Amino acid sequence: MKKILTYIFYLSVTSMVLHGLVAKAQAPTDKILIKGRVIDGSDKSAIVGASVIEIDKDKRTITGVATDIDGNFAIKVSSTDNKIQFSYIGYKTQAFAIGTKRSFNVSLASSNSLTEVTVVSKPTVNNGTGLNIDARNQTTASSTIQAKDLEELQATSISSALEGRLPGVDIVASTGDPGAGMSIRIRGTSSINGATNPLIVVDGLPYETAIPTDFNFQTADEQGYASLLSIAPSDIKEITVLKDAAATAVWGARAANGVLVITTKRGSVSAPVVTYTYKGSLERQPSPVPLLNGNQYSELIPQEYMNGTPPGLPLNTLTAKEFAHDPSDPYYYYNYGQNTDWVKAITQNGYTHDNNLSLQGGGEKARYFTSLGYVTQRGTTLGTGLNRLNARLNLDYVVSDRLRFRTDIAYTHSLTDGNFVNYTVGGNSDASNIRNIAFNKMPNMSIYEFDEYGHQTPNYFTPSSNIQGQYPGTYNPVAMAKYAVNNVRADRITPHFNVQYQIIPGKLTGTADVQFDVNTSTRNSFLPQSATGRPTTETSVNRAYNYDYDGYSVTSKTNLAYTPQLSEKVTFSGLLSIQTNDSKGLSQSLLSANSASAILQDPSAPSRTQNSDLGSASGASETRSLGALINGNFGFFDRYLISVGLRGDANSNFGPNHRYGLFPSLSGRYRLSGEPFMQRFKFINDLSVRGSYGVIGNAPDRPYTFYNQYSNFNYTYLGQSGVYSSNIELTNLRYEKITGKNLGFNVVLFDSRLNFDAEIYRNRTTDMFFTPSIANFNGYSSLTLNVGTMDNQGYEISLNVTPVKKKDLVVDFNFNIAHNENVIRELSPFVTTSNGGGLTNGSFLSLLQPNNPLGSFYGYVYQGVYKDLNATIATDKNGNQITGPDKKPVYMRYNYPSVDYVFQPGDAKYEDVNHDGVIDSRDIVYLGNGNPMFTGGFGPTVTYKRNWKLSAFFSYRYKFDLINNTMITTTNMYNYNNQSTAVLRRWQKPGDVTDIPRALFNSGYNWLGSSRYVQDGSYLRFSAITLRYNVNPLFAKKIGARNASIYFTGQNLMTFTNYLGQDPSVSPRASDIYKQPIDNSNTPVSLSFVVGLTATF
């Protein structure tokens, strides 16, 4: 806390100094009233909304107004020594000395400057280093999108709005709950190592998105990436994605997975401009998988039990009273005689209110942009929500032609409510999500408790246990959503200071940046007895958990940029950059239970902590990194462009032997359209080919790996806690290296009305990090090694076309597609690459296998259902029945001789790959992988008379597989869980031909991990359609605004897919080294209807 206060003190002092500089010339004096009128110089008509500002001798803006509907204005100026400046878009700016004049009637002459800007302005590519490159001279692979293209979307995080819009950037939400993180992959997965998300750079400096190493959430890295929520989408100007190795190499070891460069808005020279934006939306979930009602479920369970082991044994309703339906026992008769749709019961319509107010303006000397935003969101799952307050202040001050300062201050406060997750002392979670419980919950059970007279009470029905089990395996989902607490409160402040000095004006510029990042978060969860009904002596009752994390980082960057004007034919720019980062993290957690009351939700309250399941933990970590970059860009005759770079990195997470690394990059561009013989083709604006080569290093995400670390046991003996070594010393762990090659093509035709870009790339990762499990007798559970090689290769195509461009009608169309192939080339033979699964119901073999992709699925091939006894006879590869020594048919068996289950009519049929009559591990085959073959998006934009704008966008992911775990749990008919309506077509008698096996209670092998549950998740999503109307300026003036617009947006309106689950957009857990996307019934992405309003004053 002391450090936080220190940072805030320095921040406040600096801000006051800057404000003082800005306000120095703005001190109030006796005001002088100036009146007048502004008209068009040609037709003498009034100019509505023209800017009338007072400027001082340094061209700083003092005050300003806008002309009314008749062109009139009235302004109070502070000094007669200043000037009055008149300006409006499309007209030449004029300025007049005030002196003794008190009235100004001004005629503004029209200007063609707008056209000139369109032709002369050169878009640049911002790689975040401070040396922006003309886009047409870019030699590396990158994509840029303007945030204004996304402003109509309802997105609390900019990452969710980018889905499908940038080629090669695959973005999938971890869940549809408010505040959920995103899985972001640029050009596939580059490593087995857990984190695959890119580096985020905001206004030239890296933005910390890492999760503390001791905080192992179920979706750790995605949850950490939700920190993008700290950047309000309304504050963002543009986003550039750096994709190839030569582009990302400038950011060193932190950029191994690509870079997202975010540029925020800044003030411009103008009178103060106030902009208010409101977006309100209504959200609802897509239709869920249909489930059995109470009556259907009550018919299924007895049949399932009859088929169990031993077969023919009926369900004993004397012990299973939930199915007795006995009116003489009102407790069971009423509380277990309902038709409850549990998924519907925990689903609600969500809404979002997003308000943002910004102020910007300034003069030649000082400019400012400040914004304040507030978002409140109710999730579509009961008990979820988000409240976020964000503020930003960006200041620019020009001291002289050679010296300027910049200060950026961003603050975010958020409170995210989620459904309860059961945490242990170390931060691990061990409970199913609430929607998964709702899918499985017995539908004949009531939400609310009935009394003995059959009257429903307002109390939730939470029996301590029933035939389905007890907490945490099952509970009343509605009671859990209502009573249990799980929230995260986060505060983050990031002051960023910059000074720029022209050492040699126009040639040599020095820039220094320093950024402080103070990031604190607190997670609180509480589980009262009313949510589970468990006995008050259990540690699941009044279970309180608190986790505090305080992160501090200081990042600096010092640049020396050399940009001499050599000649018209030869250009050069050079950059020397030194970057440092020092990050510290402090964490502590406390878990207690059995407090005296549900009101006492803080674990520090008197409660029980002396238990192996309870207690406290703490952690501290610090990492440091140092990077140096030398980069040079050469241009010859506007045709031959070369960029050379060398990056050096040092990282404290390595031992002394391998702490330093050098990573070179080389890229070039040849502009064929610049050749003299091409000048006759006037319709060709640009025709270029690019090539690049680069090497990037990647550092481990855990500190102190080269030390032996020691920890305390969480239990005591004779009052003393033991100490043990918790990791193996790793002195020779070295950088994971990614070597990338890229070939690009750029075509611009017909006055930039057609833009075509294509990229072909291949990246090879060597010395991959991997943390395999090792035998426990070693005293350790795992260790991190450099183990192998992996390739990522593919191509990207983007096309932007303007087929219609008329005065009143403009039609644009954009399309992008990306293909990525991921292949593991080599793995060390000394590490275990399999989880050993696949031999039990519901499990798949997870395997890292050379020449197969990361994210591959292995299991049995499902062939349907044995319709009768003859169908269970084993056959050889020619289809002939196999007989035993006694000449009798051999029936198919499972896992002989260790299990030796004989398949029966109605059982699941799996392919006997080796035709030995036994289904076992030798029949497990490759089933597919979770990497999409193609990703991308497309859509048109139609603008009519500059007042109306209609845009639509579709995103897609094609040809990827995922495990439908929801289908596994809702079609296995193995226990007392509810099932989907698909089981109504189950096998019930010999001769039935169906794809659903028989109901079989607690026996059989009808739901082994197989191709039945590995499904194609390909989808085409109607992501957004927007209709915007820009209000006529004359009408806007009547309501006191300069301009205004209103728009209506529909998001995620339809998803076209053959996937049998609720939503195919599923991302793998970042902590899963096998990178398998598994559908676990998480909250799906919602359908949204948005109304937006923007007004400028």
PDB file of C-alpha atoms in Angstrom, residues 781-973:
ATOM      1  CA  SER A 781       5.756 -34.080  -9.482  1.00  0.00           C
ATOM      2  CA  SER A 782       7.092 -32.297 -12.581  1.00  0.00           C
ATOM      3  CA  LEU A 783       9.921 -30.294 -14.106  1.00  0.00           C
ATOM      4  CA  THR A 784      10.346 -27.934 -17.061  1.00  0.00           C
ATOM      5  CA  LEU A 785      12.528 -29.009 -19.991  1.00  0.00           C
ATOM      6  CA  ASN A 786      13.450 -28.043 -23.545  1.00  0.00           C
ATOM      7  CA  VAL A 787      12.024 -31.021 -25.387  1.00  0.00           C
ATOM      8  CA  GLY A 788      11.286 -30.682 -29.086  1.00  0.00           C
ATOM      9  CA  THR A 789      10.374 -28.990 -32.339  1.00  0.00           C
ATOM     10  CA  MET A 790       7.079 -27.827 -33.801  1.00  0.00           C
ATOM     11  CA  ASP A 791       6.086 -26.201 -37.111  1.00  0.00           C
ATOM     12  CA  ASN A 792       3.364 -23.705 -37.928  1.00  0.00           C
ATOM     13  CA  GLN A 793       2.798 -22.857 -41.557  1.00  0.00           C
ATOM     14  CA  GLY A 794       0.002 -21.361 -43.560  1.00  0.00           C
ATOM     15  CA  TYR A 795      -1.260 -18.458 -45.581  1.00  0.00           C
ATOM     16  CA  GLU A 796      -3.482 -15.397 -45.215  1.00  0.00           C
ATOM     17  CA  ILE A 797      -5.495 -13.438 -47.767  1.00  0.00           C
ATOM     18  CA  SER A 798      -7.324 -10.167 -47.288  1.00  0.00           C
ATOM     19  CA  LEU A 799      -9.331  -8.231 -49.855  1.00  0.00           C
ATOM     20  CA  ASN A 800     -10.894  -4.780 -49.537  1.00  0.00           C
ATOM     21  CA  VAL A 801     -12.953  -3.533 -52.476  1.00  0.00           C
ATOM     22  CA  THR A 802     -15.009  -0.426 -53.168  1.00  0.00           C
ATOM     23  CA  PRO A 803     -17.139  -1.500 -56.167  1.00  0.00           C
ATOM     24  CA  VAL A 804     -19.378   1.590 -55.975  1.00  0.00           C
ATOM     25  CA  LYS A 805     -18.071   5.049 -55.210  1.00  0.00           C
ATOM     26  CA  LYS A 806     -20.441   7.834 -56.123  1.00  0.00           C
ATOM     27  CA  LYS A 807     -21.358  11.154 -54.602  1.00  0.00           C
ATOM     28  CA  ASP A 808     -24.343   9.790 -52.679  1.00  0.00           C
ATOM     29  CA  LEU A 809     -23.534   6.092 -52.549  1.00  0.00           C
ATOM     30  CA  VAL A 810     -20.433   4.208 -51.463  1.00  0.00           C
ATOM     31  CA  VAL A 811     -20.269   0.417 -51.184  1.00  0.00           C
ATOM     32  CA  ASP A 812     -17.291  -1.311 -49.549  1.00  0.00           C
ATOM     33  CA  PHE A 813     -16.677  -5.014 -49.125  1.00  0.00           C
ATOM     34  CA  ASN A 814     -13.967  -6.742 -47.120  1.00  0.00           C
ATOM     35  CA  PHE A 815     -12.980 -10.383 -46.902  1.00  0.00           C
ATOM     36  CA  ASN A 816     -10.208 -12.266 -45.158  1.00  0.00           C
ATOM     37  CA  ILE A 817      -9.247 -15.900 -44.840  1.00  0.00           C
ATOM     38  CA  ALA A 818      -6.389 -17.611 -43.014  1.00  0.00           C
ATOM     39  CA  HIS A 819      -5.124 -21.168 -43.022  1.00  0.00           C
ATOM     40  CA  ASN A 820      -2.743 -22.586 -40.445  1.00  0.00           C
ATOM     41  CA  GLU A 821      -1.199 -26.041 -40.118  1.00  0.00           C
ATOM     42  CA  ASN A 822       0.392 -27.103 -36.866  1.00  0.00           C
ATOM     43  CA  VAL A 823       2.648 -30.168 -36.694  1.00  0.00           C
ATOM     44  CA  ILE A 824       4.801 -31.532 -33.885  1.00  0.00           C
ATOM     45  CA  ARG A 825       8.066 -32.535 -35.549  1.00  0.00           C
ATOM     46  CA  GLU A 826      10.187 -33.899 -32.717  1.00  0.00           C
ATOM     47  CA  LEU A 827       9.887 -34.711 -29.027  1.00  0.00           C
ATOM     48  CA  SER A 828      12.437 -35.926 -26.532  1.00  0.00           C
ATOM     49  CA  PRO A 829      12.121 -39.685 -25.881  1.00  0.00           C
ATOM     50  CA  PHE A 830      12.827 -39.056 -22.214  1.00  0.00           C
ATOM     51  CA  VAL A 831       9.521 -37.333 -21.421  1.00  0.00           C
ATOM     52  CA  THR A 832       6.044 -38.757 -21.012  1.00  0.00           C
ATOM     53  CA  THR A 833       3.785 -37.324 -23.690  1.00  0.00           C
ATOM     54  CA  SER A 834       0.515 -39.075 -22.827  1.00  0.00           C
ATOM     55  CA  ASN A 835      -2.035 -38.773 -20.046  1.00  0.00           C
ATOM     56  CA  GLY A 836      -2.739 -42.519 -20.221  1.00  0.00           C
ATOM     57  CA  GLY A 837      -6.456 -41.952 -20.816  1.00  0.00           C
ATOM     58  CA  GLY A 838      -8.877 -43.597 -23.213  1.00  0.00           C
ATOM     59  CA  LEU A 839      -9.506 -46.870 -21.343  1.00  0.00           C
ATOM     60  CA  THR A 840     -12.373 -45.685 -19.154  1.00  0.00           C
ATOM     61  CA  ASN A 841     -15.764 -44.226 -19.909  1.00  0.00           C
ATOM     62  CA  GLY A 842     -15.755 -40.555 -20.818  1.00  0.00           C
ATOM     63  CA  SER A 843     -11.988 -40.214 -21.218  1.00  0.00           C
ATOM     64  CA  PHE A 844      -9.846 -39.644 -24.275  1.00  0.00           C
ATOM     65  CA  LEU A 845      -6.210 -40.429 -24.799  1.00  0.00           C
ATOM     66  CA  SER A 846      -4.296 -37.144 -24.745  1.00  0.00           C
ATOM     67  CA  LEU A 847      -1.088 -37.562 -26.670  1.00  0.00           C
ATOM     68  CA  LEU A 848       1.705 -35.454 -28.086  1.00  0.00           C
ATOM     69  CA  GLN A 849       2.808 -37.381 -31.147  1.00  0.00           C
ATOM     70  CA  PRO A 850       5.352 -36.387 -33.813  1.00  0.00           C
ATOM     71  CA  ASN A 851       3.862 -35.666 -37.260  1.00  0.00           C
ATOM     72  CA  ASN A 852       0.456 -34.946 -35.712  1.00  0.00           C
ATOM     73  CA  PRO A 853      -0.906 -31.516 -34.726  1.00  0.00           C
ATOM     74  CA  LEU A 854      -0.999 -30.136 -31.228  1.00  0.00           C
ATOM     75  CA  GLY A 855      -4.592 -30.401 -30.044  1.00  0.00           C
ATOM     76  CA  SER A 856      -5.147 -33.862 -31.509  1.00  0.00           C
ATOM     77  CA  PHE A 857      -7.828 -36.272 -30.282  1.00  0.00           C
ATOM     78  CA  TYR A 858      -7.263 -40.015 -29.905  1.00  0.00           C
ATOM     79  CA  GLY A 859      -9.959 -42.558 -29.162  1.00  0.00           C
ATOM     80  CA  TYR A 860     -12.138 -45.325 -30.534  1.00  0.00           C
ATOM     81  CA  VAL A 861     -14.105 -45.220 -33.767  1.00  0.00           C
ATOM     82  CA  TYR A 862     -17.819 -45.365 -32.956  1.00  0.00           C
ATOM     83  CA  GLN A 863     -19.833 -47.571 -35.326  1.00  0.00           C
ATOM     84  CA  GLY A 864     -23.298 -47.397 -33.808  1.00  0.00           C
ATOM     85  CA  VAL A 865     -25.171 -49.972 -31.704  1.00  0.00           C
ATOM     86  CA  TYR A 866     -25.254 -53.772 -31.722  1.00  0.00           C
ATOM     87  CA  LYS A 867     -28.850 -54.377 -32.829  1.00  0.00           C
ATOM     88  CA  ASP A 868     -28.969 -58.034 -31.724  1.00  0.00           C
ATOM     89  CA  LEU A 869     -26.840 -60.910 -30.405  1.00  0.00           C
ATOM     90  CA  ASN A 870     -25.525 -61.934 -33.827  1.00  0.00           C
ATOM     91  CA  ALA A 871     -24.190 -58.425 -34.366  1.00  0.00           C
ATOM     92  CA  THR A 872     -21.863 -58.844 -31.374  1.00  0.00           C
ATOM     93  CA  ILE A 873     -19.971 -61.763 -32.987  1.00  0.00           C
ATOM     94  CA  ALA A 874     -16.372 -60.828 -33.783  1.00  0.00           C
ATOM     95  CA  THR A 875     -15.231 -60.848 -37.425  1.00  0.00           C
ATOM     96  CA  ASP A 876     -11.868 -60.909 -39.144  1.00  0.00           C
ATOM     97  CA  LYS A 877     -10.694 -58.332 -41.660  1.00  0.00           C
ATOM     98  CA  ASN A 878     -12.614 -60.130 -44.423  1.00  0.00           C
ATOM     99  CA  GLY A 879     -15.861 -59.982 -42.496  1.00  0.00           C
ATOM    100  CA  ASN A 880     -15.888 -63.668 -41.546  1.00  0.00           C
ATOM    101  CA  GLN A 881     -17.041 -64.672 -38.068  1.00  0.00           C
ATOM    102  CA  ILE A 882     -14.294 -65.640 -35.640  1.00  0.00           C
ATOM    103  CA  THR A 883     -14.791 -68.954 -33.817  1.00  0.00           C
ATOM    104  CA  GLY A 884     -13.023 -70.388 -30.785  1.00  0.00           C
ATOM    105  CA  PRO A 885     -11.406 -73.806 -30.305  1.00  0.00           C
ATOM    106  CA  ASP A 886     -14.858 -75.221 -29.585  1.00  0.00           C
ATOM    107  CA  LYS A 887     -16.087 -73.903 -32.966  1.00  0.00           C
ATOM    108  CA  LYS A 888     -18.478 -71.551 -31.204  1.00  0.00           C
ATOM    109  CA  PRO A 889     -18.659 -67.900 -32.223  1.00  0.00           C
ATOM    110  CA  VAL A 890     -16.414 -65.478 -30.356  1.00  0.00           C
ATOM    111  CA  TYR A 891     -18.311 -62.454 -29.087  1.00  0.00           C
ATOM    112  CA  MET A 892     -16.782 -58.989 -28.908  1.00  0.00           C
ATOM    113  CA  ARG A 893     -15.182 -58.189 -25.585  1.00  0.00           C
ATOM    114  CA  TYR A 894     -13.756 -55.095 -23.952  1.00  0.00           C
ATOM    115  CA  ASN A 895     -10.186 -54.966 -22.619  1.00  0.00           C
ATOM    116  CA  TYR A 896      -9.620 -58.718 -22.239  1.00  0.00           C
ATOM    117  CA  PRO A 897      -8.307 -60.120 -19.923  1.00  0.00           C
ATOM    118  CA  SER A 898      -8.089 -57.300 -17.313  1.00  0.00           C
ATOM    119  CA  VAL A 899     -11.766 -56.322 -17.628  1.00  0.00           C
ATOM    120  CA  ASP A 900     -13.243 -58.899 -19.998  1.00  0.00           C
ATOM    121  CA  TYR A 901     -16.646 -57.323 -20.495  1.00  0.00           C
ATOM    122  CA  VAL A 902     -18.720 -59.140 -23.145  1.00  0.00           C
ATOM    123  CA  PHE A 903     -20.707 -56.755 -25.327  1.00  0.00           C
ATOM    124  CA  GLN A 904     -24.466 -57.324 -25.354  1.00  0.00           C
ATOM    125  CA  PRO A 905     -27.250 -56.352 -27.767  1.00  0.00           C
ATOM    126  CA  GLY A 906     -27.897 -52.634 -27.411  1.00  0.00           C
ATOM    127  CA  ASP A 907     -24.307 -51.828 -26.404  1.00  0.00           C
ATOM    128  CA  ALA A 908     -22.116 -49.328 -28.236  1.00  0.00           C
ATOM    129  CA  LYS A 909     -20.176 -50.742 -31.156  1.00  0.00           C
ATOM    130  CA  TYR A 910     -16.561 -49.686 -31.683  1.00  0.00           C
ATOM    131  CA  GLU A 911     -14.271 -50.504 -34.595  1.00  0.00           C
ATOM    132  CA  ASP A 912     -12.036 -53.498 -33.946  1.00  0.00           C
ATOM    133  CA  VAL A 913      -9.054 -52.072 -35.795  1.00  0.00           C
ATOM    134  CA  ASN A 914      -6.839 -55.153 -35.547  1.00  0.00           C
ATOM    135  CA  HIS A 915      -9.741 -57.670 -35.766  1.00  0.00           C
ATOM    136  CA  ASP A 916      -8.741 -59.631 -32.671  1.00  0.00           C
ATOM    137  CA  GLY A 917     -12.240 -59.606 -31.167  1.00  0.00           C
ATOM    138  CA  VAL A 918     -11.168 -57.308 -28.314  1.00  0.00           C
ATOM    139  CA  ILE A 919     -11.651 -53.557 -27.963  1.00  0.00           C
ATOM    140  CA  ASP A 920      -8.601 -52.259 -26.119  1.00  0.00           C
ATOM    141  CA  SER A 921      -5.839 -49.651 -26.346  1.00  0.00           C
ATOM    142  CA  ARG A 922      -4.639 -51.135 -29.636  1.00  0.00           C
ATOM    143  CA  ASP A 923      -7.873 -49.928 -31.251  1.00  0.00           C
ATOM    144  CA  ILE A 924      -7.336 -46.289 -30.265  1.00  0.00           C
ATOM    145  CA  VAL A 925      -6.685 -44.146 -33.347  1.00  0.00           C
ATOM    146  CA  TYR A 926      -6.275 -40.507 -34.316  1.00  0.00           C
ATOM    147  CA  LEU A 927      -9.712 -38.865 -34.550  1.00  0.00           C
ATOM    148  CA  GLY A 928      -8.994 -35.236 -35.439  1.00  0.00           C
ATOM    149  CA  ASN A 929      -7.699 -32.010 -33.938  1.00  0.00           C
ATOM    150  CA  GLY A 930      -8.984 -28.728 -32.603  1.00  0.00           C
ATOM    151  CA  ASN A 931      -7.102 -26.432 -34.995  1.00  0.00           C
ATOM    152  CA  PRO A 932      -9.387 -24.812 -37.587  1.00  0.00           C
ATOM    153  CA  MET A 933      -8.399 -25.283 -41.202  1.00  0.00           C
ATOM    154  CA  PHE A 934      -9.719 -21.827 -42.104  1.00  0.00           C
ATOM    155  CA  THR A 935     -10.674 -18.754 -40.086  1.00  0.00           C
ATOM    156  CA  GLY A 936     -11.774 -15.322 -41.166  1.00  0.00           C
ATOM    157  CA  GLY A 937     -14.650 -13.021 -41.885  1.00  0.00           C
ATOM    158  CA  PHE A 938     -16.351 -10.907 -44.523  1.00  0.00           C
ATOM    159  CA  GLY A 939     -19.009  -8.265 -44.914  1.00  0.00           C
ATOM    160  CA  PRO A 940     -20.244  -5.203 -46.835  1.00  0.00           C
ATOM    161  CA  THR A 941     -20.644  -1.584 -45.783  1.00  0.00           C
ATOM    162  CA  VAL A 942     -23.062   0.728 -47.609  1.00  0.00           C
ATOM    163  CA  THR A 943     -23.025   4.510 -47.060  1.00  0.00           C
ATOM    164  CA  TYR A 944     -25.813   6.663 -48.506  1.00  0.00           C
ATOM    165  CA  LYS A 945     -25.618  10.458 -48.620  1.00  0.00           C
ATOM    166  CA  ARG A 946     -23.296  10.395 -45.609  1.00  0.00           C
ATOM    167  CA  ASN A 947     -26.380  10.147 -43.404  1.00  0.00           C
ATOM    168  CA  TRP A 948     -27.117   6.456 -43.621  1.00  0.00           C
ATOM    169  CA  LYS A 949     -24.700   3.603 -43.090  1.00  0.00           C
ATOM    170  CA  LEU A 950     -25.538  -0.081 -43.234  1.00  0.00           C
ATOM    171  CA  SER A 951     -22.871  -2.658 -42.417  1.00  0.00           C
ATOM    172  CA  ALA A 952     -22.881  -6.403 -41.882  1.00  0.00           C
ATOM    173  CA  PHE A 953     -20.197  -8.849 -40.873  1.00  0.00           C
ATOM    174  CA  PHE A 954     -19.873 -12.629 -40.853  1.00  0.00           C
ATOM    175  CA  SER A 955     -17.131 -14.593 -39.088  1.00  0.00           C
ATOM    176  CA  TYR A 956     -16.265 -18.230 -39.557  1.00  0.00           C
ATOM    177  CA  ARG A 957     -14.084 -21.084 -38.373  1.00  0.00           C
ATOM    178  CA  TYR A 958     -14.015 -24.083 -40.678  1.00  0.00           C
ATOM    179  CA  LYS A 959     -13.014 -27.694 -40.222  1.00  0.00           C
ATOM    180  CA  PHE A 960     -11.991 -28.079 -36.603  1.00  0.00           C
ATOM    181  CA  ASP A 961     -12.964 -30.691 -34.052  1.00  0.00           C
ATOM    182  CA  LEU A 962     -13.945 -30.454 -30.415  1.00  0.00           C
ATOM    183  CA  ILE A 963     -15.011 -32.843 -27.691  1.00  0.00           C
ATOM    184  CA  ASN A 964     -18.707 -32.480 -26.896  1.00  0.00           C
ATOM    185  CA  ASN A 965     -18.462 -33.239 -23.194  1.00  0.00           C
ATOM    186  CA  THR A 966     -22.038 -32.030 -22.711  1.00  0.00           C
ATOM    187  CA  MET A 967     -23.154 -34.814 -25.021  1.00  0.00           C
ATOM    188  CA  ILE A 968     -21.085 -37.322 -23.049  1.00  0.00           C
ATOM    189  CA  THR A 969     -22.803 -36.458 -19.779  1.00  0.00           C
ATOM    190  CA  THR A 970     -26.322 -36.113 -21.238  1.00  0.00           C
ATOM    191  CA  THR A 971     -26.443 -39.310 -23.311  1.00  0.00           C
ATOM    192  CA  ASN A 972     -24.478 -41.874 -21.276  1.00  0.00           C
ATOM    193  CA  MET A 973     -27.509 -43.138 -19.244  1.00  0.00           C
TER     194      MET A 973
END
